[in-house]
Short mmCIF file of C-alpha atoms in Angstrom, two decimals:
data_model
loop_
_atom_site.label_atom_id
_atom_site.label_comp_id
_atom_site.label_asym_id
_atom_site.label_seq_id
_atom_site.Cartn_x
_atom_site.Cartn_y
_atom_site.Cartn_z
CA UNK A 1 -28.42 6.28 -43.92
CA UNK A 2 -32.00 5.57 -42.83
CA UNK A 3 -34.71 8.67 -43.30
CA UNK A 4 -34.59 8.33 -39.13
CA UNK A 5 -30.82 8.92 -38.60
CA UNK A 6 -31.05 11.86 -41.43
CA UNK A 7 -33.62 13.20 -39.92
CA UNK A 8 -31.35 13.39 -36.60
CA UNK A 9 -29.34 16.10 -38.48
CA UNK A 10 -32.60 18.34 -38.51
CA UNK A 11 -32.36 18.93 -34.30
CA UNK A 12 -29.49 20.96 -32.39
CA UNK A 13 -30.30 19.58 -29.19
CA UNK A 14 -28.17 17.45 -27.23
CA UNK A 15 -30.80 14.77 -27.45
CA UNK A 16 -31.00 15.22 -31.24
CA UNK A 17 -27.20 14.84 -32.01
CA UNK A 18 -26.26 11.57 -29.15
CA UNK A 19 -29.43 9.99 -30.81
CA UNK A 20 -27.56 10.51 -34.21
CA UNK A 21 -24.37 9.58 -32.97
CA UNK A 22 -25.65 6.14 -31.71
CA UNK A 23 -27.13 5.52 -34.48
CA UNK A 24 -24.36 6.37 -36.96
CA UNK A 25 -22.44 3.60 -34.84
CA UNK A 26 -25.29 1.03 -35.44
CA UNK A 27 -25.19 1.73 -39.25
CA UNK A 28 -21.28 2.12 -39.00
CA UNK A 29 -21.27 -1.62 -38.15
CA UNK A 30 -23.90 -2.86 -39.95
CA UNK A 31 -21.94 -1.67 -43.50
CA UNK A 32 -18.98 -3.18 -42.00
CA UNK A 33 -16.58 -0.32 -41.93
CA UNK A 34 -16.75 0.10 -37.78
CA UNK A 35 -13.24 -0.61 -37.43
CA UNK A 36 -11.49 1.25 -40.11
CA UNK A 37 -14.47 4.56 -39.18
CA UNK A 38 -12.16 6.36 -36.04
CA UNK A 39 -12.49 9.48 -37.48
CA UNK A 40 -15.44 12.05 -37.88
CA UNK A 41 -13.60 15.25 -38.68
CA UNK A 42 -12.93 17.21 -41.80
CA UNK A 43 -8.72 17.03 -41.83
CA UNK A 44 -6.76 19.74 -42.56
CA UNK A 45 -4.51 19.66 -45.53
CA UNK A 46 -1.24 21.88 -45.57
CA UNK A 47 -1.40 24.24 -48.39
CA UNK A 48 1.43 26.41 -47.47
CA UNK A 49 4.62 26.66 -44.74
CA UNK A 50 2.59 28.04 -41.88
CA UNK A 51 1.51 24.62 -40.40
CA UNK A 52 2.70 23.77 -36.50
CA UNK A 53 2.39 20.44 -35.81
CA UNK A 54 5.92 18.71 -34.26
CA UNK A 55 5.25 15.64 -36.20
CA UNK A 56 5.97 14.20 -39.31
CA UNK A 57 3.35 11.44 -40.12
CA UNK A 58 4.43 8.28 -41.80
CA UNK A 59 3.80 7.57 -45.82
CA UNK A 60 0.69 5.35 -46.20
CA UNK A 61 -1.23 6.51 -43.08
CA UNK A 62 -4.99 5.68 -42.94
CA UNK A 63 -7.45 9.29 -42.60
CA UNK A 64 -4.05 11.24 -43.26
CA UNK A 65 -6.10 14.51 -43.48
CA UNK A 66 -7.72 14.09 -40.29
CA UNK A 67 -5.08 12.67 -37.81
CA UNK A 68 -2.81 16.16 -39.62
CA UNK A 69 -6.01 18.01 -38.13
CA UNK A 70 -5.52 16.48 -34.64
CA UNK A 71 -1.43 16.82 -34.48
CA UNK A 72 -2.03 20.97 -35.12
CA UNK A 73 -4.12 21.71 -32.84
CA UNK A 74 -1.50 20.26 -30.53
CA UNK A 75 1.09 22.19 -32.28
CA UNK A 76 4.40 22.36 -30.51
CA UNK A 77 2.60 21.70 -27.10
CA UNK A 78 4.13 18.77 -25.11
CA UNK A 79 1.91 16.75 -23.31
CA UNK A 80 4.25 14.24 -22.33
CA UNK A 81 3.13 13.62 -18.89
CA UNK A 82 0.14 15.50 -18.69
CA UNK A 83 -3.09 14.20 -18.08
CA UNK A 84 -5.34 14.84 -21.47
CA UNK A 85 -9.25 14.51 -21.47
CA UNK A 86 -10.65 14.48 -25.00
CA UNK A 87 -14.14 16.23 -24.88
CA UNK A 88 -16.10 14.90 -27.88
CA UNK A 89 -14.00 11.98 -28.45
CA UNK A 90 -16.29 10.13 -31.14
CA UNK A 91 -14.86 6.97 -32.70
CA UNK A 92 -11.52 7.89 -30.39
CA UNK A 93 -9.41 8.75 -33.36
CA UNK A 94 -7.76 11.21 -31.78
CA UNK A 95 -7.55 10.09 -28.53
CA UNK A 96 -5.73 7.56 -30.05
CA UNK A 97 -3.48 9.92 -31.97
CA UNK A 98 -2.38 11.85 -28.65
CA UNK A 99 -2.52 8.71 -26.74
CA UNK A 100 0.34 7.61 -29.68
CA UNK A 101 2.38 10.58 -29.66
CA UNK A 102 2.59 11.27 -26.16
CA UNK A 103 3.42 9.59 -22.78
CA UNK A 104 0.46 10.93 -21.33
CA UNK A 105 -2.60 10.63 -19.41
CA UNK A 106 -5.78 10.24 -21.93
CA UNK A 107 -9.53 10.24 -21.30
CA UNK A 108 -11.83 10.75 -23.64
CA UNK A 109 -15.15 11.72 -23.38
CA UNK A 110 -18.34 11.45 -25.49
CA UNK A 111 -22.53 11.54 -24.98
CA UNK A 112 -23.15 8.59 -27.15
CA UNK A 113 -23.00 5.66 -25.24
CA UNK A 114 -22.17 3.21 -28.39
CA UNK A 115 -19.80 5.35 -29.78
CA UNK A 116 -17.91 5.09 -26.22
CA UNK A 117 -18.28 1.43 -25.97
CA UNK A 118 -16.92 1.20 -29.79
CA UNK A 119 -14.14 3.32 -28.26
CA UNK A 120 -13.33 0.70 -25.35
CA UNK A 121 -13.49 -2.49 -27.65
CA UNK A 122 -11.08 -0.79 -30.58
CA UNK A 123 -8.63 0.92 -28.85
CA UNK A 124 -6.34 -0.80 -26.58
CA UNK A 125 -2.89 -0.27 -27.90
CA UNK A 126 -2.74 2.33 -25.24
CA UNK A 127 -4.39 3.04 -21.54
CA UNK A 128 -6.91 5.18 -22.75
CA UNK A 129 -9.78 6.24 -20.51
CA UNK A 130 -12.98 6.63 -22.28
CA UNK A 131 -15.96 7.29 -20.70
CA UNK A 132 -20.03 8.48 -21.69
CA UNK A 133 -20.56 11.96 -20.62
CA UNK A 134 -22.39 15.44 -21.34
CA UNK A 135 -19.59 18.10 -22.41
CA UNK A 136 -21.60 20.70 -20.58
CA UNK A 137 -21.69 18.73 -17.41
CA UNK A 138 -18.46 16.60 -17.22
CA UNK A 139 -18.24 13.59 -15.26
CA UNK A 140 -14.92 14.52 -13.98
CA UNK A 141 -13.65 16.37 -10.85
CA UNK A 142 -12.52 20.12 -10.83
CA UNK A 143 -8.70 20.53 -11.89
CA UNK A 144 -8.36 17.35 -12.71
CA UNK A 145 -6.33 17.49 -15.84
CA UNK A 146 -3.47 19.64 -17.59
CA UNK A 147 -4.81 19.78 -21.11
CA UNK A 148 -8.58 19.98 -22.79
CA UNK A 149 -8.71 19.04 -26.13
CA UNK A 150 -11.93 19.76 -28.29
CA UNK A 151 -11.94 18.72 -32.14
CA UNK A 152 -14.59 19.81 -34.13
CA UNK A 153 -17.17 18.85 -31.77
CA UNK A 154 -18.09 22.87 -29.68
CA UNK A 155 -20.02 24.00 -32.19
CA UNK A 156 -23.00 21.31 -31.71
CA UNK A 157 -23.36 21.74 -27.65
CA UNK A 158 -25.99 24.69 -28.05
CA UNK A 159 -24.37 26.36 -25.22
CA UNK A 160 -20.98 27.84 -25.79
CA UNK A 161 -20.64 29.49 -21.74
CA UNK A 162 -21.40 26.30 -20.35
CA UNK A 163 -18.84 24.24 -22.28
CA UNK A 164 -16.19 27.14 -21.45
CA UNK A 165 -17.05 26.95 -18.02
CA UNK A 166 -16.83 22.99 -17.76
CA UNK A 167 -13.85 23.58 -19.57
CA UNK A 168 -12.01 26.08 -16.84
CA UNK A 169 -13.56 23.77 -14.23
CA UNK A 170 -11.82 20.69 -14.98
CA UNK A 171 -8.16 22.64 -15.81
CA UNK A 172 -5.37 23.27 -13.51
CA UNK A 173 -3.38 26.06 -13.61
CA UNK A 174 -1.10 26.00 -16.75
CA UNK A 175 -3.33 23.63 -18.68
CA UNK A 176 -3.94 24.06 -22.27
CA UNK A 177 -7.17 24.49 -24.02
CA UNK A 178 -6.15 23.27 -27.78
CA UNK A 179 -9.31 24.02 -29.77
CA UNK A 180 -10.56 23.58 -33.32
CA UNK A 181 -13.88 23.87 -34.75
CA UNK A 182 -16.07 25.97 -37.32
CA UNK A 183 -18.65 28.78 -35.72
CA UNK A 184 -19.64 32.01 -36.96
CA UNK A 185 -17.37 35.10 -36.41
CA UNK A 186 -19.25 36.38 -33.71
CA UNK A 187 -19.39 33.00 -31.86
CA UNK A 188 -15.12 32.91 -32.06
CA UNK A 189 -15.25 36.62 -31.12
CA UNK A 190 -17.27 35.71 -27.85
CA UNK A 191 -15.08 32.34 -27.08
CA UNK A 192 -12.01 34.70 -26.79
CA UNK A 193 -13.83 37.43 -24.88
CA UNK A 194 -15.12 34.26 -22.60
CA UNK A 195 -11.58 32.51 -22.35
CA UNK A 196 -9.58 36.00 -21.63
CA UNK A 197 -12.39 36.00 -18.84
CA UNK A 198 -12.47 32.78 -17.55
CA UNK A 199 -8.69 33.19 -17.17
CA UNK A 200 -6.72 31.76 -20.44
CA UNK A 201 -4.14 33.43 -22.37
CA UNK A 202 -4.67 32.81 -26.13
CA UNK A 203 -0.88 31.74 -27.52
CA UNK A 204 -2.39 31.02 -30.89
CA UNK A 205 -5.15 31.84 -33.03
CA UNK A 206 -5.74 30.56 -36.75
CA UNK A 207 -8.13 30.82 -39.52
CA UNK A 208 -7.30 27.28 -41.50
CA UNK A 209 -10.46 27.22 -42.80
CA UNK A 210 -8.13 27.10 -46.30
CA UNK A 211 -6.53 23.86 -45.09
CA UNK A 212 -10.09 21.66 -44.09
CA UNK A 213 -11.55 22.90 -47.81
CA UNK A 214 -8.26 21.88 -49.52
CA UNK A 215 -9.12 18.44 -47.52
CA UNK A 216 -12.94 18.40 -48.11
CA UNK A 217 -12.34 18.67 -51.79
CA UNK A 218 -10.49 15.88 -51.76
CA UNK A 219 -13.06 13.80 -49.02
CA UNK A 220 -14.42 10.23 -50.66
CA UNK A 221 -18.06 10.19 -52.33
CA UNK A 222 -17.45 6.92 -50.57
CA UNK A 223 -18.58 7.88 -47.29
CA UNK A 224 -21.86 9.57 -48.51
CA UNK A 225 -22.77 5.96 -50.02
CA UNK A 226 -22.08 5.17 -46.35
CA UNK A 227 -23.87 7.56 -44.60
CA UNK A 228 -27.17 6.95 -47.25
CA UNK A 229 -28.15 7.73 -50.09
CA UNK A 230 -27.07 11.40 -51.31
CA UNK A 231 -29.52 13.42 -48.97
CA UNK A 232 -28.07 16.49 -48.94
CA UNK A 233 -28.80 16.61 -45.21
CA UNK A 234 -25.85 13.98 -45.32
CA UNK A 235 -23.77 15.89 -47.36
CA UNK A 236 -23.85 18.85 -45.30
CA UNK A 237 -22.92 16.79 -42.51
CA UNK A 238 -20.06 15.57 -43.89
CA UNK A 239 -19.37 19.26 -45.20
CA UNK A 240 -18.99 18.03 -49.14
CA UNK A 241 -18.30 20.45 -51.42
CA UNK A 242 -21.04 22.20 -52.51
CA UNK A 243 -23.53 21.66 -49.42
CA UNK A 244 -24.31 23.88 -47.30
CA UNK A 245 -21.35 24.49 -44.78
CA UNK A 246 -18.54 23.92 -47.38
CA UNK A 247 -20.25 26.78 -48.63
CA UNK A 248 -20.60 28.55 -45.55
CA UNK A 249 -17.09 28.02 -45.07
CA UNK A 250 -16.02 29.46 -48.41
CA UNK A 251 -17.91 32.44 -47.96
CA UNK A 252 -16.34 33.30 -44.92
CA UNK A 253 -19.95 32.75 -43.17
CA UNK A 254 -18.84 30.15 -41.25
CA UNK A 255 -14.79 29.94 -39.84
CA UNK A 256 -12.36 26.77 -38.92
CA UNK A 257 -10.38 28.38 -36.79
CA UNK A 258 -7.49 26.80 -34.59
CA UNK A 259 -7.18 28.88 -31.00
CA UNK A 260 -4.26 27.32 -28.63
CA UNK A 261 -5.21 29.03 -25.15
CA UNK A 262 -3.47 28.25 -21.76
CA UNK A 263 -4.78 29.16 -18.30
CA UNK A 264 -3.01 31.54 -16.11
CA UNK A 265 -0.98 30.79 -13.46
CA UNK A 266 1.58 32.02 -10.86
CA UNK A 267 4.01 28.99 -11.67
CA UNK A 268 6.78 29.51 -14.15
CA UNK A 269 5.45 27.90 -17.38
#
């Protein structure tokens, strides 16, 4: 990783992180790893019985740890035909994953503008949608879709009440908000407060910040020789153990949670 696109990692603003992004595609390429790189989030491992995904995946997969992250947080939820939008797509991993899985609808949505055109050139198995957007100002029309999901993505936006709000916004009644990510305790304690508000009913809420370490210890030094060259700015980006927010995480400081929330409505579900 050039000092430029570590340095990135220093800001929090929106500018800050789709200037990273785009350039993490650029370097992405130019290592020659673009199109085996779908995948930017930490996986989830299972440790124990109490995991809820309705899929088994097949021996061999590629990224194992992080397409298990994306079938939980879809759980038992059927989104056969529902329409989907993906806020914080990325390298459209997991677009792909639901797109796979489900006879649905699938848009995904990201700020960098390379990542999205990656997106459009890699993955055309399936119809899926992907367009360059801001996840606090969505370039999509109110109730337009029956399920949001959000992957590890919330927690850089700098403004949780405007992504809920985008999020109610775009949802019909009945939609699901399926929702994983690592924030503080007090930022998960306002997201529910915010959701109950903003009309959801919370049908599942997890702490499996026990299942992303179990996968993070067992994350590739390979990818920080990919990213650069052992910053530790890098590391904690990729959450290795022993920076920062694997640490974070351990200490309880920091939580990867798992919150399944669906918006009210006078229909029968």
């Amino acid at each position: 990783m050039s000092a430029h696109l570590a340095d990135d990692l220093l800001s929090t603003t929106s500018g800050g992180w789709r200037s990273f992004y785009n350039k993490l595609s650029r370097r992405l390429e130019d290592v020659g790893v673009a199109d085996s790189s779908y995948f930017l989030n930490y996986g989830y491992l299972p440790i124990d019985d109490n995991n809820e995904s309705a899929f088994d995946i097949r021996a061999g997969t590629f990224n194992v740890n992080s397409v298990r992250l994306v079938l939980e947080v879809v759980g038992p939820v059927d989104l056969n035909d529902r329409a989907i939008v993906e806020i914080g797509c990325g390298r459209g991993g997991n677009s792909a994953v639901i797109a796979d899985k489900f006879n649905g609808q699938v848009t995904g949505i990201d700020m960098s503008s390379e990542a999205i055109a990656f997106c459009q050139r890699a993955h055309t198995k399936n119809a899926i949608d992907f367009k360059v957007g801001d996840a606090l100002d969505l370039p999509l029309p109110d109730e337009c879709c029956d399920a949001v999901v959000n992957v590890e993505s919330s927690h850089s936006y700098g403004n949780l009440p405007k992504f809920l709000k985008e999020v109610r916004r775009i949802c019909r009644p009945g939609a699901w908000f399926l929702h994983t990510d690592f924030l503080s305790p007090d930022d998960w304690d306002y997201v529910r407060s915010r959701l109950t508000a903003l009309g959801f009913v919370t049908e599942s809420d997890r702490d499996i910040t026990p299942n992303v370490l179990a996968s993070r210890d067992q994350a590739s030094n390979n990818w920080e020789q990919v990213y650069g060259d052992g910053n530790p700015r890098v590391a904690n980006f990729l959450a290795l153990p022993g920076s920062a927010i694997y640490e974070q995480l351990r200490a309880g400081l920091l939580e990867y949670r798992l919150l399944r929330s669906r918006l009210r409505t006078t229909e029968t579900p």
